[in-house]
Short mmCIF file of C-alpha atoms in Angstrom, two decimals:
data_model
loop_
_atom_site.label_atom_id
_atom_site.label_comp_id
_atom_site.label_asym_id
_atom_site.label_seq_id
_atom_site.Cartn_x
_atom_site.Cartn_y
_atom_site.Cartn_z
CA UNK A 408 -60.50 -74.50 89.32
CA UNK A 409 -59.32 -77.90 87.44
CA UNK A 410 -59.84 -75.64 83.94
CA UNK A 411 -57.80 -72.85 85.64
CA UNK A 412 -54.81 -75.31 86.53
CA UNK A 413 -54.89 -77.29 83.30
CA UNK A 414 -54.98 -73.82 81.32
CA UNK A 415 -52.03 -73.06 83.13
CA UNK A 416 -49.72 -76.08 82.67
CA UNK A 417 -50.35 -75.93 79.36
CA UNK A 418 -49.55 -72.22 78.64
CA UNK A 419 -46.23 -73.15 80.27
CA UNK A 420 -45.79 -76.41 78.14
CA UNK A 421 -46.50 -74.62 75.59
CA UNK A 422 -43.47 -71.63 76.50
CA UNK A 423 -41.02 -74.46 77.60
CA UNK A 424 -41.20 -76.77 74.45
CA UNK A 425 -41.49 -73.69 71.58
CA UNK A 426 -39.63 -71.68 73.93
CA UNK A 427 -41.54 -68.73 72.48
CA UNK A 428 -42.27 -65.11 74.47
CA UNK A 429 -44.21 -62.34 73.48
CA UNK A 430 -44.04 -59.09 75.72
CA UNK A 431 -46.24 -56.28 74.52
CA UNK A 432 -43.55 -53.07 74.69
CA UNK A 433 -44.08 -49.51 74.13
CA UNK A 434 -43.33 -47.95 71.02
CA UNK A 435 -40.28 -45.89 72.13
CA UNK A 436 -38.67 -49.82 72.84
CA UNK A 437 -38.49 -50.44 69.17
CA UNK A 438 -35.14 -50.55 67.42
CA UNK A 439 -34.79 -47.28 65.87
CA UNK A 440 -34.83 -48.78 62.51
CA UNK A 441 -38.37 -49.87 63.03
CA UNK A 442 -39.28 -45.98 63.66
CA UNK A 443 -37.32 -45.10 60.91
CA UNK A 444 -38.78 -47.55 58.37
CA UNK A 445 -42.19 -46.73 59.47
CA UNK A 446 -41.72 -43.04 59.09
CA UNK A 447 -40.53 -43.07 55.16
CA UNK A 448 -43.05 -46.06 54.22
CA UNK A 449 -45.83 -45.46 56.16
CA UNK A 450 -45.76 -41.67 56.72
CA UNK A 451 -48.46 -40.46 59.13
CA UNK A 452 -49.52 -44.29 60.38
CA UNK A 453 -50.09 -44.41 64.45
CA UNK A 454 -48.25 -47.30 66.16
CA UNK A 455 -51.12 -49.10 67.87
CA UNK A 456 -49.23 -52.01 69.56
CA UNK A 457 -45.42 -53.18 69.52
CA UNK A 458 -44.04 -57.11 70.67
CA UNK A 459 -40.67 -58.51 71.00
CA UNK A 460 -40.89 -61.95 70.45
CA UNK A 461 -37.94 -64.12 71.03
CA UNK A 462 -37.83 -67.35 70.12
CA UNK A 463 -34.97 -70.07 70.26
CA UNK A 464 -32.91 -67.02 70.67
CA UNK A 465 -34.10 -64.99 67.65
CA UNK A 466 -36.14 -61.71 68.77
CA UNK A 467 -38.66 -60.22 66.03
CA UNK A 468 -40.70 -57.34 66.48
CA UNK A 469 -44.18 -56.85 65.19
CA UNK A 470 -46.08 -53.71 65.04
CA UNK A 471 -49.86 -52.90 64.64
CA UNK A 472 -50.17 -49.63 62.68
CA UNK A 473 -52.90 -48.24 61.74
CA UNK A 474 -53.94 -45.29 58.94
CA UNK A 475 -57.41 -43.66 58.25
CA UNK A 476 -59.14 -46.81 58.04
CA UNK A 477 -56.33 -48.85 57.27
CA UNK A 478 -54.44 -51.10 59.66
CA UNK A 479 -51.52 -53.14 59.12
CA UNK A 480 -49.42 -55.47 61.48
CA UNK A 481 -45.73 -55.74 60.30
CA UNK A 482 -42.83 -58.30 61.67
CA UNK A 483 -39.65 -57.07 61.58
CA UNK A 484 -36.17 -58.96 62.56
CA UNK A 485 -33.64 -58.04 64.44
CA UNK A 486 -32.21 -55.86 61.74
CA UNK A 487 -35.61 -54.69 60.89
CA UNK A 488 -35.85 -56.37 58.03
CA UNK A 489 -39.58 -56.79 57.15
CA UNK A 490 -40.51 -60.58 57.50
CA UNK A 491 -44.06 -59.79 57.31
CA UNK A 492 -46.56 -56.81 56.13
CA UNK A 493 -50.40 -57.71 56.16
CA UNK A 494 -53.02 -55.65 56.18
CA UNK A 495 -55.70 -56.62 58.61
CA UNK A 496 -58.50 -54.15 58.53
CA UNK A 497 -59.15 -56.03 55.19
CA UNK A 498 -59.72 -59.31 56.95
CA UNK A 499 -61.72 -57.57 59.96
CA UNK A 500 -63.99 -56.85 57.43
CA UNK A 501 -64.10 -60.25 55.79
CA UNK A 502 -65.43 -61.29 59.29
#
């Protein structure tokens, strides 16, 4: 029970001092420029899981997408601008 409590305090120290959130959404909750940018670049990927994050008062977005074998997870700002494109089925194999 004391590892229960302790794991809790500091999961919210943790939210209070980097005032970070991450809330799993559904894909339809993405800005539509996310869609659209994932339609022309990566024609034909399926979106696996979708965030917001906000933190300090930014919000980002990231995306897990995946293709054939491929997947990729992608961070996006808030004017889906790609911060962030790495391919991670490459270092699930690496494992």
């Amino acid at each position: 029970m004391k590892k229960v409590i302790v794991t809790l305090m500091v999961a919210l120290f943790a939210t209070v001092v980097f005032g970070q959130t991450k809330t799993e959404i559904k894909s339809n909750q993405l800005p539509k420029c996310v869609t659209v940018y994932l339609d022309k670049y990566m024609k034909g990927a399926n979106i696996d899981k979708s965030f917001k994050v906000e933190n300090k008062g930014d919000v980002t977005y990231e995306v897990t997408v995946s293709k054939e074998k491929e997947k990729h997870m992608l961070t996006f700002d808030k004017t889906c601008k790609v911060l962030k494109n790495e391919n991670i089925s490459a270092q699930k194999k690496g494992d």
